Short mmCIF file of C-alpha atoms in Angstrom, two decimals:
data_model
loop_
_atom_site.label_atom_id
_atom_site.label_comp_id
_atom_site.label_asym_id
_atom_site.label_seq_id
_atom_site.Cartn_x
_atom_site.Cartn_y
_atom_site.Cartn_z
CA UNK A 1 129.17 112.47 -12.57
CA UNK A 2 129.58 112.64 -9.28
CA UNK A 3 131.97 110.88 -7.40
CA UNK A 4 129.33 110.46 -3.06
CA UNK A 5 130.09 114.33 -2.43
CA UNK A 6 133.01 115.40 -5.07
CA UNK A 7 132.76 116.42 -7.79
CA UNK A 8 135.04 114.67 -10.83
CA UNK A 9 137.43 117.51 -10.24
CA UNK A 10 138.09 117.93 -6.77
CA UNK A 11 138.38 113.23 -6.13
CA UNK A 12 140.82 113.97 -8.72
CA UNK A 13 143.01 116.35 -7.19
CA UNK A 14 142.07 114.34 -3.45
CA UNK A 15 143.75 110.34 -5.79
CA UNK A 16 146.14 112.68 -6.37
CA UNK A 17 147.35 114.43 -3.51
CA UNK A 18 147.24 111.23 -2.49
CA UNK A 19 147.86 107.75 -4.73
CA UNK A 20 150.80 111.26 -5.68
CA UNK A 21 149.17 110.45 -9.32
CA UNK A 22 144.90 110.20 -10.55
CA UNK A 23 145.24 106.61 -11.30
CA UNK A 24 141.97 105.81 -13.78
CA UNK A 25 141.78 102.83 -11.73
CA UNK A 26 141.23 105.03 -8.87
CA UNK A 27 138.61 107.24 -10.04
CA UNK A 28 137.17 104.12 -11.81
CA UNK A 29 137.30 102.75 -7.79
CA UNK A 30 135.28 105.80 -6.36
CA UNK A 31 132.73 105.06 -8.64
CA UNK A 32 132.20 101.05 -7.32
CA UNK A 33 132.81 102.59 -2.90
CA UNK A 34 129.83 104.90 -4.32
CA UNK A 35 127.35 102.03 -5.67
CA UNK A 36 128.35 99.41 -3.58
CA UNK A 37 127.40 102.09 -0.21
CA UNK A 38 124.09 102.53 -2.18
CA UNK A 39 122.87 99.20 -1.07
CA UNK A 40 123.76 99.86 2.31
CA UNK A 41 120.65 101.59 4.74
CA UNK A 42 122.01 104.73 6.21
CA UNK A 43 124.47 104.73 9.38
CA UNK A 44 124.95 101.05 8.25
CA UNK A 45 128.29 100.79 10.51
CA UNK A 46 130.34 98.37 7.52
CA UNK A 47 133.66 97.61 6.86
CA UNK A 48 135.58 96.44 3.59
CA UNK A 49 137.14 94.16 0.99
CA UNK A 50 139.39 94.53 -1.75
CA UNK A 51 139.93 91.55 -4.12
CA UNK A 52 143.56 93.21 -5.62
CA UNK A 53 145.42 96.05 -4.05
CA UNK A 54 146.14 97.84 -7.20
CA UNK A 55 143.86 101.75 -6.79
CA UNK A 56 140.39 100.15 -4.85
CA UNK A 57 141.84 100.40 -1.50
CA UNK A 58 143.83 103.70 -2.18
CA UNK A 59 139.07 104.53 -3.54
CA UNK A 60 138.10 103.32 -0.18
CA UNK A 61 140.05 105.11 2.35
CA UNK A 62 139.52 108.69 0.28
CA UNK A 63 135.62 107.32 -0.03
CA UNK A 64 135.14 105.89 3.81
CA UNK A 65 136.50 105.78 7.42
CA UNK A 66 138.20 102.08 6.53
CA UNK A 67 141.31 102.06 5.97
CA UNK A 68 143.87 99.33 6.51
CA UNK A 69 145.65 100.77 10.13
CA UNK A 70 142.35 100.88 10.86
CA UNK A 71 141.21 97.39 10.11
CA UNK A 72 138.15 97.42 8.63
CA UNK A 73 139.95 97.62 5.18
CA UNK A 74 140.67 94.39 4.43
CA UNK A 75 142.48 93.03 1.68
CA UNK A 76 141.76 89.62 -0.92
CA UNK A 77 144.70 89.49 -3.37
CA UNK A 78 141.91 87.52 -6.13
CA UNK A 79 143.32 89.40 -9.14
CA UNK A 80 139.34 90.48 -9.47
CA UNK A 81 139.13 95.14 -9.72
CA UNK A 82 136.41 94.13 -7.04
CA UNK A 83 134.87 95.51 -3.82
CA UNK A 84 132.37 94.32 -1.27
CA UNK A 85 131.03 97.03 1.07
CA UNK A 86 129.67 95.35 4.03
CA UNK A 87 127.73 94.61 7.81
CA UNK A 88 130.43 94.61 10.51
CA UNK A 89 128.07 92.46 12.18
CA UNK A 90 126.28 90.21 9.61
CA UNK A 91 128.28 90.38 6.59
CA UNK A 92 125.66 90.96 4.82
CA UNK A 93 126.42 94.01 1.55
CA UNK A 94 126.89 94.60 -1.69
CA UNK A 95 129.80 93.64 -3.99
CA UNK A 96 130.30 95.88 -6.98
CA UNK A 97 133.33 94.65 -10.15
CA UNK A 98 134.73 96.36 -13.81
CA UNK A 99 132.24 94.76 -15.84
CA UNK A 100 133.52 93.69 -18.77
CA UNK A 101 129.98 93.20 -20.63
CA UNK A 102 129.60 97.07 -20.06
CA UNK A 103 133.14 98.18 -21.76
CA UNK A 104 131.63 98.88 -25.26
CA UNK A 105 130.75 101.87 -25.50
CA UNK A 106 133.77 102.65 -24.27
CA UNK A 107 136.67 102.30 -25.18
CA UNK A 108 139.85 103.81 -23.92
CA UNK A 109 138.90 102.11 -20.38
CA UNK A 110 138.12 98.91 -22.31
CA UNK A 111 141.78 99.20 -24.15
CA UNK A 112 143.02 100.33 -20.19
CA UNK A 113 141.29 97.81 -18.48
CA UNK A 114 142.12 94.67 -20.44
CA UNK A 115 146.17 95.61 -21.42
CA UNK A 116 144.95 96.05 -25.26
CA UNK A 117 146.33 99.32 -25.08
CA UNK A 118 150.15 99.71 -24.09
CA UNK A 119 150.33 102.64 -21.61
CA UNK A 120 152.65 104.67 -23.50
CA UNK A 121 150.12 104.49 -26.18
CA UNK A 122 146.90 105.26 -24.10
CA UNK A 123 145.46 109.06 -24.59
CA UNK A 124 145.21 110.33 -20.82
CA UNK A 125 142.49 112.51 -22.04
CA UNK A 126 140.22 110.82 -23.23
CA UNK A 127 140.36 107.56 -20.87
CA UNK A 128 139.70 110.50 -18.53
CA UNK A 129 136.47 111.64 -19.98
CA UNK A 130 135.23 108.47 -20.61
CA UNK A 131 135.69 107.42 -16.33
CA UNK A 132 133.64 110.76 -15.89
CA UNK A 133 131.22 110.06 -18.24
CA UNK A 134 130.45 106.60 -17.81
CA UNK A 135 130.79 106.72 -13.59
CA UNK A 136 129.09 104.03 -12.41
CA UNK A 137 126.91 102.22 -15.34
CA UNK A 138 130.70 100.58 -16.19
CA UNK A 139 129.96 98.46 -13.13
CA UNK A 140 127.30 95.99 -11.79
CA UNK A 141 126.27 95.77 -8.22
CA UNK A 142 124.77 92.36 -6.30
CA UNK A 143 124.87 91.53 -2.92
CA UNK A 144 126.60 88.82 -1.67
CA UNK A 145 127.15 87.27 2.04
CA UNK A 146 130.61 87.40 3.35
CA UNK A 147 131.77 84.33 4.91
CA UNK A 148 131.99 84.04 8.93
CA UNK A 149 135.85 83.81 8.34
CA UNK A 150 135.85 87.71 7.57
CA UNK A 151 134.79 89.94 10.00
CA UNK A 152 135.69 90.22 12.57
CA UNK A 153 139.33 90.90 13.73
CA UNK A 154 141.70 88.72 15.62
CA UNK A 155 143.00 90.28 19.45
CA UNK A 156 145.96 90.02 20.55
CA UNK A 157 145.26 88.11 24.30
CA UNK A 158 148.68 88.60 25.76
CA UNK A 159 151.76 89.74 24.54
CA UNK A 160 155.65 87.92 24.53
CA UNK A 161 159.21 88.85 24.18
CA UNK A 162 160.41 86.78 21.38
CA UNK A 163 163.71 84.72 22.62
CA UNK A 164 164.47 85.39 18.99
CA UNK A 165 164.71 88.96 18.32
CA UNK A 166 163.46 90.04 21.33
CA UNK A 167 160.99 92.36 19.85
CA UNK A 168 157.26 91.91 21.64
CA UNK A 169 155.22 89.50 19.76
CA UNK A 170 150.95 87.96 19.61
CA UNK A 171 151.67 85.39 22.23
CA UNK A 172 149.52 82.64 20.85
CA UNK A 173 152.04 83.61 16.87
CA UNK A 174 154.25 79.96 19.32
CA UNK A 175 157.76 80.39 20.84
CA UNK A 176 158.78 83.04 18.95
CA UNK A 177 157.85 85.32 16.58
CA UNK A 178 156.71 84.40 12.88
CA UNK A 179 159.94 87.19 12.20
CA UNK A 180 162.13 85.01 13.68
CA UNK A 181 160.39 81.64 11.55
CA UNK A 182 161.84 81.99 8.34
CA UNK A 183 159.02 84.22 7.35
CA UNK A 184 160.40 88.50 8.05
CA UNK A 185 161.06 90.09 4.52
CA UNK A 186 165.21 90.68 4.49
CA UNK A 187 167.39 89.31 4.97
CA UNK A 188 169.45 87.56 7.16
CA UNK A 189 172.48 87.46 7.83
CA UNK A 190 174.38 90.32 6.57
CA UNK A 191 176.82 92.53 8.51
CA UNK A 192 175.44 95.84 8.46
CA UNK A 193 171.38 93.94 9.83
CA UNK A 194 171.52 94.59 13.91
CA UNK A 195 168.60 92.12 13.23
CA UNK A 196 171.97 88.93 12.44
CA UNK A 197 173.57 90.65 15.11
CA UNK A 198 171.73 89.90 17.69
CA UNK A 199 170.47 86.46 16.67
CA UNK A 200 174.78 85.21 16.49
CA UNK A 201 173.95 86.39 20.60
CA UNK A 202 170.95 84.41 21.38
CA UNK B 1 158.41 116.29 20.42
CA UNK B 2 156.68 117.20 15.75
CA UNK B 3 156.70 114.09 13.39
CA UNK B 4 158.15 115.63 10.77
CA UNK B 5 156.27 118.96 9.76
CA UNK B 6 152.86 118.28 11.99
CA UNK B 7 152.81 119.48 15.78
CA UNK B 8 151.72 116.45 17.44
CA UNK B 9 148.36 118.80 18.33
CA UNK B 10 148.13 118.61 14.02
CA UNK B 11 149.59 115.62 14.33
CA UNK B 12 146.72 114.20 16.40
CA UNK B 13 144.00 116.13 13.67
CA UNK B 14 144.97 114.12 10.89
CA UNK B 15 144.92 110.56 12.62
CA UNK B 16 141.22 111.78 13.84
CA UNK B 17 140.62 112.29 10.67
CA UNK B 18 141.33 109.36 7.92
CA UNK B 19 142.35 106.51 10.91
CA UNK B 20 138.75 107.60 13.10
CA UNK B 21 139.91 108.03 16.41
CA UNK B 22 144.01 109.07 17.23
CA UNK B 23 144.94 106.10 18.42
CA UNK B 24 147.77 105.52 19.98
CA UNK B 25 149.70 103.38 17.84
CA UNK B 26 149.20 105.99 14.85
CA UNK B 27 150.82 108.76 16.94
CA UNK B 28 153.64 106.02 17.97
CA UNK B 29 153.21 104.76 14.09
CA UNK B 30 153.72 109.26 13.22
CA UNK B 31 157.33 108.57 15.60
CA UNK B 32 158.44 105.45 13.60
CA UNK B 33 157.58 106.78 10.51
CA UNK B 34 160.16 109.57 10.93
CA UNK B 35 162.61 107.43 12.19
CA UNK B 36 163.24 105.19 9.45
CA UNK B 37 163.37 107.79 6.90
CA UNK B 38 165.50 109.86 8.50
CA UNK B 39 168.42 106.53 7.88
CA UNK B 40 167.13 107.47 3.88
CA UNK B 41 168.77 110.23 1.86
CA UNK B 42 167.05 112.59 0.35
CA UNK B 43 165.82 112.03 -1.90
CA UNK B 44 165.58 108.46 -1.79
CA UNK B 45 162.66 106.80 -3.86
CA UNK B 46 160.99 104.31 -1.20
CA UNK B 47 158.87 101.99 -0.22
CA UNK B 48 157.58 100.56 2.85
CA UNK B 49 157.14 96.93 4.62
CA UNK B 50 154.81 97.52 7.75
CA UNK B 51 154.74 94.15 10.18
CA UNK B 52 151.53 94.54 11.33
CA UNK B 53 148.01 95.87 10.04
CA UNK B 54 147.45 97.55 13.49
CA UNK B 55 147.87 101.12 13.14
CA UNK B 56 150.90 101.94 11.95
CA UNK B 57 149.67 101.54 7.59
CA UNK B 58 148.06 104.71 8.62
CA UNK B 59 150.91 106.10 9.84
CA UNK B 60 152.61 105.38 6.75
CA UNK B 61 150.10 106.38 4.83
CA UNK B 62 149.29 109.77 6.25
CA UNK B 63 152.91 110.58 6.69
CA UNK B 64 154.83 109.80 3.08
CA UNK B 65 153.35 108.79 -0.80
CA UNK B 66 153.36 104.81 0.04
CA UNK B 67 149.50 103.47 -0.27
CA UNK B 68 148.60 100.33 -1.10
CA UNK B 69 146.63 101.38 -3.11
CA UNK B 70 149.62 102.44 -5.65
CA UNK B 71 151.95 99.69 -3.88
CA UNK B 72 154.00 101.00 -3.07
CA UNK B 73 153.27 99.66 1.61
CA UNK B 74 153.38 96.17 1.83
CA UNK B 75 152.22 94.21 4.43
CA UNK B 76 153.63 91.67 5.59
CA UNK B 77 152.09 90.49 8.43
CA UNK B 78 154.38 89.49 11.12
CA UNK B 79 152.26 90.47 14.01
CA UNK B 80 155.90 93.31 15.30
CA UNK B 81 154.73 96.61 16.33
CA UNK B 82 157.31 97.38 13.33
CA UNK B 83 158.15 98.96 9.66
CA UNK B 84 160.67 99.74 7.35
CA UNK B 85 161.31 102.50 4.92
CA UNK B 86 163.98 100.84 1.95
CA UNK B 87 164.93 102.03 -1.82
CA UNK B 88 162.63 100.42 -3.47
CA UNK B 89 165.67 100.01 -6.05
CA UNK B 90 168.53 98.42 -3.90
CA UNK B 91 166.31 97.50 -1.02
CA UNK B 92 168.96 98.90 0.97
CA UNK B 93 166.53 100.22 3.81
CA UNK B 94 166.54 101.83 8.43
CA UNK B 95 163.84 99.22 9.88
CA UNK B 96 161.79 100.56 13.16
CA UNK B 97 160.92 99.43 15.45
CA UNK B 98 158.80 100.50 18.76
CA UNK B 99 161.65 98.54 21.68
CA UNK B 100 160.62 96.85 25.44
CA UNK B 101 163.72 98.13 26.67
CA UNK B 102 162.74 101.62 26.07
CA UNK B 103 160.00 101.22 27.68
CA UNK B 104 160.98 101.88 31.96
CA UNK B 105 160.53 105.41 32.36
CA UNK B 106 156.99 105.67 30.78
CA UNK B 107 154.03 103.82 32.47
CA UNK B 108 151.16 104.16 30.41
CA UNK B 109 152.98 102.95 27.16
CA UNK B 110 154.33 100.57 28.07
CA UNK B 111 151.30 99.52 30.34
CA UNK B 112 148.94 99.64 26.78
CA UNK B 113 151.58 98.31 24.80
CA UNK B 114 152.19 95.23 26.60
CA UNK B 115 148.45 94.76 27.72
CA UNK B 116 149.20 95.13 30.91
CA UNK B 117 146.52 97.48 31.31
CA UNK B 118 142.57 97.14 30.59
CA UNK B 119 141.65 99.60 27.44
CA UNK B 120 138.87 101.41 30.23
CA UNK B 121 141.67 101.28 32.84
CA UNK B 122 144.20 103.04 30.04
CA UNK B 123 144.40 106.85 31.01
CA UNK B 124 144.06 108.54 28.03
CA UNK B 125 145.30 111.64 27.85
CA UNK B 126 148.38 111.08 30.50
CA UNK B 127 148.89 107.88 27.51
CA UNK B 128 148.99 110.65 24.80
CA UNK B 129 150.96 112.79 26.58
CA UNK B 130 153.62 110.57 27.32
CA UNK B 131 153.71 109.21 23.67
CA UNK B 132 154.57 112.92 23.33
CA UNK B 133 157.00 113.30 25.50
CA UNK B 134 158.12 110.08 24.04
CA UNK B 135 159.06 110.66 20.89
CA UNK B 136 161.02 108.67 19.19
CA UNK B 137 163.01 108.03 22.42
CA UNK B 138 160.90 104.22 22.53
CA UNK B 139 161.78 103.04 19.44
CA UNK B 140 165.45 101.74 17.71
CA UNK B 141 166.21 101.81 14.30
CA UNK B 142 168.72 99.89 12.24
CA UNK B 143 170.05 99.06 9.26
CA UNK B 144 168.35 95.36 7.42
CA UNK B 145 168.95 94.58 3.33
CA UNK B 146 164.89 93.65 2.19
CA UNK B 147 165.19 90.42 0.41
CA UNK B 148 164.77 90.02 -3.59
CA UNK B 149 161.38 88.56 -3.64
CA UNK B 150 159.84 92.49 -1.99
CA UNK B 151 161.06 94.68 -4.70
CA UNK B 152 158.96 95.51 -7.26
CA UNK B 153 155.84 94.09 -8.19
CA UNK B 154 154.06 92.16 -10.40
CA UNK B 155 152.35 93.27 -13.27
CA UNK B 156 149.85 91.44 -14.81
CA UNK B 157 150.63 90.60 -18.21
CA UNK B 158 147.18 89.84 -20.13
CA UNK B 159 143.52 89.74 -18.67
CA UNK B 160 141.49 86.93 -19.27
CA UNK B 161 137.75 86.29 -18.85
CA UNK B 162 137.09 84.14 -15.62
CA UNK B 163 134.90 81.25 -17.21
CA UNK B 164 133.31 80.80 -14.57
CA UNK B 165 132.23 84.11 -12.93
CA UNK B 166 133.02 86.11 -16.26
CA UNK B 167 135.20 89.18 -14.85
CA UNK B 168 138.39 89.99 -15.38
CA UNK B 169 141.25 88.47 -13.90
CA UNK B 170 144.89 87.81 -14.04
CA UNK B 171 145.55 84.39 -17.54
CA UNK B 172 149.02 84.15 -14.86
CA UNK B 173 146.55 83.15 -11.85
CA UNK B 174 145.25 80.09 -14.67
CA UNK B 175 142.25 78.64 -15.57
CA UNK B 176 139.77 80.03 -14.04
CA UNK B 177 140.16 83.03 -11.34
CA UNK B 178 141.74 82.31 -7.71
CA UNK B 179 137.94 83.92 -6.31
CA UNK B 180 136.01 81.03 -8.68
CA UNK B 181 138.76 78.21 -6.48
CA UNK B 182 137.63 78.57 -3.57
CA UNK B 183 139.09 81.82 -2.34
CA UNK B 184 136.35 83.98 -1.99
CA UNK B 185 135.43 85.66 1.59
CA UNK B 186 131.61 84.93 0.14
CA UNK B 187 128.66 82.71 1.23
CA UNK B 188 128.60 80.55 -2.47
CA UNK B 189 124.67 79.18 -3.61
CA UNK B 190 123.79 81.57 -0.81
CA UNK B 191 119.87 83.31 -2.12
CA UNK B 192 120.66 86.85 -3.32
CA UNK B 193 123.80 85.48 -4.46
CA UNK B 194 123.49 86.80 -7.99
CA UNK B 195 127.16 85.20 -8.13
CA UNK B 196 126.31 81.82 -6.82
CA UNK B 197 123.45 81.75 -9.52
CA UNK B 198 125.90 82.67 -12.63
CA UNK B 199 127.83 79.68 -11.77
CA UNK B 200 124.94 78.25 -11.75
CA UNK B 201 124.64 78.68 -14.35
CA UNK B 202 128.27 79.01 -16.49
#
């Protein structure tokens, strides 16, 4: 079954080039993107929410113009294998999820998705063959209304210099940047860390 | 100045294809990725943290094998125009940021980055010419140690069926999925929403 305008093989190659390998979740994600998009009228300017960081974001980025960096793709991590394409202005959209109740005839997909089979015991060839044969028949798509808080994006009003690290940051974040207020993912005070040195000087 | 193995023009085309248009932040981001990567030994298996969702994630996804969907790219939104490439096992890495103190000779970049010039008054041609001429000379790169909490990724242990929505979710999230516990980005109870209907039945 085609994935949009791509053959399964073509999409596998695109997936491998972008993602590192043609992950099962990314291939299923391809069918999910196409299924959700089919609900939107031609020409709708849409954005996307993915409910897991696993694989689905890359299916979206490969098949649509929505990317993390242009902020038309948002991750709301709910741990569900689902995505939603919605009209960027009205929030009306379609949510597609991989449906546990539709996996009866697909033992390899079921074993992979529900983690019933350890990775080393998976038969990848059979798994990919099932994914191609199943297409979007293992998914359910339903209309949804995206909440207002998730429409549009934040625009920085003005830029300030953080008095601690000296870097530019959005002034509305407060008197110092979030990184200097405990949210930085780095170990502070380590000798090789120039940031810590600058903080000590400040 | 080249962006990795790409000419500026080639990278502009890649940026436009993936991101929708060759955004200034994405082009600068290209130089930043290359600058941070230069600190890592050849062959290091690395991952990336971006400190803003604006443009930088796409520079990473265009120039490295790290993507949101393979979870080698993480967003920690601190509002700073910075990214960090780090050894996935040790957390030692290099952080590159766009440095306010290096923009003196680049009025267009300064006006754009610090939001001193309204978008409609920006001279895009001059801005892009400055970006190409400046390359990574407007950035500062320093070594950092990424905190342990940001190394590796969560692996779901077992999958359960959510008693409310009926979908698969990571059992360790609790007795129901996060979506059914108030974190879903959708308006509940709307007539066209099949999920609400299913919740009422549950």
